[in-house]
Amino acid sequence: RVGVGAVVVEVTAEHRAQLERERLLHEAREAIQTRDDFLCVASHELKTPLTPLKLHLQRLQKKSASGQPLPPDFADKALVQVDRLSGLISDMLDASQLEAGRLELEHEPLPLQEVIHEALEAFRPVSLQHPLEYEEQCTEALVIQGDRERLVQVLSHLLENARKYSPLKGPIRVTLTRNGAEAVVSVSDRGIGIPADQQAHLFERFFRARNAPISGFGGLGLGLYICRHLIERHGGRIWAESQNGLGTTFRFTLPVEPAPPLHGRA
Ligand code: ADP
């Protein structure tokens, strides 16, 4: 009996080891597939702005050779493509720094309303076709601890997504509220929404929902992954509420600094 038991134990251990090897192999294959898919999407995305940029420069070359004047919006159009390229590269750099745990953040007291205004002012000129609303549902100034540039980056990304994924130029609404010790910021759109079965994956690296191509815009699936890390590093949370075909609201929280004690009051 002991002999039989020992054989059973040995077979089970060998079987478990075999299952573990298969699991690791499966994980490794999936990681290679994800990397290959990413390389394919990234090279396509990086090449997309280069094609019109090259055409622009060829026109410049021709016109300057023949002494013709350039159209007034010539530089603006080229700059749009350069900005797109540099945005993609920044996202790739940020994502790799996050993965390596090397992304440094500033920590200074920040009036949250100022951060929101900065992001909205930068966004207004690029979103002229989308009505943009902002509502503050709290009366006092909310001060948080954090990195101004990175928080503007999070809001700018959510605004940019609201624009990208609203092909019918629907309105974009931003709100700021206070919920106890937390500030809550939301960005809502009435765009394409996100299929219910895909919402759980939104903040994963490289994730793009299957309806994303409807928007006609490309993407690397890195922006929300970066946003989640930045908000969590600030002690907050970020999530989405969406109805496929009707629109999406992204919300994030940030811990609010307690108000300083009042001095000089009787
Ligand atoms: P990207 O937009 O570059 O693909 P993101 O990480 O910003 O990457 O977004 C991941 C995916 O989440 C998008 O590809 C899209 O499918 C979905 N998504 C993000 N924001 C919205 C939105 N406002 N409306 C609908 N889908 C969205």
XYZ file of C-alpha atoms and ligand atoms in Angstrom:
293
model
C 0.000 0.000 0.000
C 2.850 2.331 0.915
C 4.420 1.545 -2.446
C 1.209 2.333 -4.314
C 0.769 5.565 -2.283
C 4.330 6.675 -3.090
C 3.736 6.067 -6.806
C 0.486 8.089 -6.643
C 2.292 10.950 -4.872
C 5.093 10.883 -7.446
C 2.655 10.856 -10.400
C 0.657 13.739 -8.906
C 3.823 15.809 -8.308
C 5.027 15.102 -11.854
C 1.565 16.001 -13.201
C 1.549 19.285 -11.249
C 5.029 20.165 -12.506
C 3.880 19.408 -16.060
C 0.818 21.680 -15.632
C 3.020 24.458 -14.239
C 5.426 24.139 -17.225
C 2.454 24.344 -19.604
C 1.089 27.405 -17.787
C 4.451 29.199 -17.974
C 4.799 28.296 -21.645
C 1.294 29.618 -22.351
C 2.102 32.874 -20.499
C 5.374 33.274 -22.402
C 3.598 32.705 -25.749
C 0.934 35.252 -24.829
C 3.599 37.814 -23.825
C 5.412 37.299 -27.161
C 2.121 37.643 -29.059
C 1.266 40.882 -27.164
C 4.735 42.276 -27.909
C 4.477 41.371 -31.599
C 0.970 42.863 -31.863
C 2.214 46.019 -30.148
C 5.209 46.349 -32.489
C 2.880 46.003 -35.461
C 0.361 48.603 -34.146
C 3.133 50.957 -32.946
C 4.994 50.952 -36.262
C 1.728 51.611 -38.105
C 0.791 54.441 -35.711
C 4.249 56.025 -35.894
C 4.242 55.871 -39.670
C 0.770 57.434 -40.061
C 1.768 61.060 -39.241
C 4.996 60.694 -41.235
C 3.209 60.238 -44.570
C 1.418 63.652 -44.610
C 4.511 65.258 -43.081
C 6.652 64.006 -45.924
C 4.094 65.232 -48.494
C 4.155 68.634 -46.826
C 7.932 68.847 -46.962
C 7.934 67.777 -50.612
C 5.481 70.602 -51.375
C 7.733 73.006 -49.485
C 10.717 71.826 -51.521
C 8.842 72.322 -54.829
C 7.429 75.712 -53.920
C 10.712 77.108 -52.641
C 12.488 75.812 -55.778
C 9.968 77.652 -57.981
C 9.865 80.762 -55.747
C 6.103 80.343 -55.019
C 4.658 81.562 -51.666
C 3.575 78.963 -49.108
C -0.078 78.632 -47.983
C -0.613 80.464 -44.644
C -1.591 77.282 -42.718
C 1.423 75.368 -44.003
C 3.347 75.298 -40.695
C 0.186 74.600 -38.607
C -0.653 71.501 -40.625
C 2.882 70.147 -40.331
C 2.925 70.867 -36.596
C -0.273 68.819 -36.033
C 1.529 65.743 -37.385
C 4.701 66.470 -35.394
C 2.598 66.830 -32.203
C 0.857 63.530 -32.916
C 4.195 61.803 -33.385
C 5.674 63.286 -30.243
C 2.518 62.335 -28.244
C 2.856 58.699 -29.322
C 6.542 58.624 -28.417
C 5.889 60.255 -25.005
C 3.234 57.615 -24.233
C 5.678 54.843 -25.145
C 8.382 56.385 -22.938
C 5.978 56.933 -20.021
C 4.682 53.357 -20.252
C 8.189 51.895 -20.251
C 9.239 54.095 -17.303
C 6.137 53.015 -15.382
C 6.882 49.353 -16.062
C 10.450 49.840 -14.815
C 9.211 51.793 -11.740
C 11.285 54.811 -12.831
C 8.597 57.464 -13.306
C 9.299 60.302 -10.857
C 6.470 62.582 -9.693
C 6.567 66.043 -8.122
C 4.709 66.509 -4.845
C 3.505 70.029 -4.260
C 0.255 71.555 -3.049
C -1.932 72.305 -6.101
C -5.255 74.101 -6.414
C -7.211 71.469 -8.382
C -9.431 74.083 -10.085
C -6.278 75.627 -11.633
C -5.132 72.245 -12.968
C -8.543 71.679 -14.578
C -8.588 75.168 -16.125
C -5.107 74.619 -17.585
C -6.191 71.369 -19.276
C -9.456 72.924 -20.538
C -7.713 75.995 -21.978
C -5.214 73.829 -23.873
C -8.042 71.618 -25.157
C -10.521 74.333 -26.284
C -8.747 75.295 -29.531
C -8.585 71.662 -30.733
C -12.197 70.849 -29.841
C -14.027 73.724 -31.532
C -16.546 71.342 -33.087
C -17.508 69.798 -29.738
C -19.468 71.927 -27.249
C -17.368 71.895 -24.053
C -19.025 72.435 -20.657
C -17.437 72.730 -17.224
C -19.327 72.687 -13.940
C -17.875 73.114 -10.458
C -20.209 71.542 -7.922
C -18.248 72.780 -4.918
C -17.754 76.330 -3.697
C -14.376 76.121 -1.934
C -10.928 75.832 -3.550
C -9.768 72.181 -3.453
C -6.070 71.751 -2.760
C -4.384 68.442 -3.516
C -0.789 67.173 -3.329
C 0.722 66.201 -6.626
C 2.389 66.793 -9.941
C 0.704 69.574 -11.952
C 2.022 68.508 -15.353
C 1.054 64.864 -14.865
C -2.460 65.707 -13.695
C -2.937 68.019 -16.692
C -1.726 65.072 -18.805
C -4.437 62.781 -17.316
C -7.225 65.303 -17.939
C -5.944 66.143 -21.416
C -5.924 62.458 -22.291
C -9.499 61.923 -21.071
C -10.635 65.022 -22.995
C -8.802 63.894 -26.110
C -10.428 60.435 -25.891
C -13.871 62.025 -25.411
C -13.233 63.943 -28.656
C -11.717 60.984 -30.538
C -14.496 58.571 -29.639
C -17.362 61.025 -30.385
C -17.371 61.003 -34.185
C -20.708 62.891 -34.293
C -19.112 65.910 -32.545
C -21.216 65.399 -29.391
C -20.823 67.595 -26.300
C -18.096 66.982 -23.723
C -18.845 67.765 -20.092
C -16.368 68.098 -17.221
C -17.437 68.321 -13.580
C -15.657 68.774 -10.279
C -17.318 67.730 -7.011
C -16.216 67.020 -3.477
C -17.105 63.777 -1.735
C -15.843 63.978 1.870
C -12.040 63.918 1.800
C -11.921 63.326 -1.956
C -12.249 65.492 -5.042
C -14.073 63.761 -7.894
C -13.445 64.854 -11.488
C -15.533 63.497 -14.362
C -15.254 63.735 -18.151
C -18.385 62.648 -20.072
C -19.119 62.267 -23.735
C -21.984 61.068 -25.890
C -19.775 59.071 -28.198
C -19.520 55.444 -29.296
C -19.393 54.004 -25.753
C -17.609 50.784 -24.797
C -19.090 47.266 -25.137
C -20.073 46.004 -21.644
C -17.953 42.823 -21.859
C -14.813 44.869 -22.598
C -15.064 47.521 -19.897
C -13.093 45.502 -17.330
C -9.983 45.688 -19.572
C -9.992 49.444 -20.270
C -7.002 50.322 -18.090
C -4.823 47.427 -19.239
C -1.703 48.082 -21.299
C -2.259 47.990 -25.110
C -6.040 47.466 -24.727
C -8.299 48.844 -27.508
C -12.014 48.013 -27.513
C -13.316 46.217 -30.592
C -15.475 49.243 -31.559
C -12.491 51.690 -31.378
C -11.890 51.617 -35.169
C -15.382 53.213 -35.707
C -13.844 56.469 -34.485
C -11.461 56.522 -37.442
C -8.604 57.384 -35.077
C -5.730 55.082 -34.292
C -4.168 54.571 -30.888
C -1.687 52.474 -28.951
C -3.932 51.548 -26.031
C -1.449 53.114 -23.597
C -3.185 56.339 -22.520
C -5.647 54.928 -19.988
C -3.000 52.570 -18.624
C -0.771 55.604 -17.963
C -3.725 57.592 -16.495
C -4.545 54.782 -14.055
C -0.949 54.611 -12.819
C -0.679 58.397 -12.462
C -3.951 58.686 -10.534
C -3.094 55.739 -8.267
C 0.350 57.263 -7.575
C -1.563 60.362 -6.398
C -3.598 58.205 -3.975
C -6.738 58.245 -6.142
C -8.878 55.845 -8.198
C -10.109 55.998 -11.786
C -12.978 54.151 -13.445
C -15.402 54.358 -16.351
C -19.166 54.120 -16.713
C -20.268 53.496 -20.269
C -23.203 52.453 -22.405
C -22.327 51.020 -25.758
C -23.430 53.411 -28.498
C -24.551 56.123 -26.038
C -21.467 57.535 -24.361
C -18.900 57.232 -21.611
C -18.024 58.947 -18.353
C -14.561 58.635 -16.850
C -14.233 59.602 -13.190
C -11.195 59.918 -10.981
C -10.717 60.834 -7.345
C -7.864 62.625 -5.604
C -7.384 63.069 -1.844
C -8.027 66.682 -0.817
C -5.703 68.448 1.637
C -7.484 69.410 4.884
C -8.298 73.145 5.034
C -5.690 75.113 7.069
C -6.843 76.090 10.582
C -8.532 79.496 10.726
C -6.454 82.081 12.644
C -7.424 85.435 14.006
C -11.108 84.624 14.446
C -12.848 85.631 17.668
P -6.049 54.661 -27.380
O -7.182 55.646 -27.401
O -4.756 55.251 -27.786
O -6.378 53.383 -28.091
P -6.473 54.506 -24.512
O -5.680 53.762 -23.485
O -6.649 55.962 -24.314
O -5.777 54.184 -25.888
O -7.910 53.853 -24.588
C -8.039 52.441 -24.661
C -9.321 52.076 -25.375
O -10.443 52.468 -24.561
C -9.529 52.810 -26.688
O -8.870 52.167 -27.742
C -11.050 52.746 -26.829
O -11.428 51.488 -27.306
C -11.526 52.856 -25.381
N -11.913 54.245 -25.009
C -11.190 55.125 -24.286
N -11.869 56.264 -24.094
C -13.060 56.107 -24.688
C -14.231 56.936 -24.833
N -14.284 58.170 -24.307
N -15.276 56.428 -25.518
C -15.241 55.174 -26.043
N -14.170 54.342 -25.955
C -13.091 54.803 -25.275
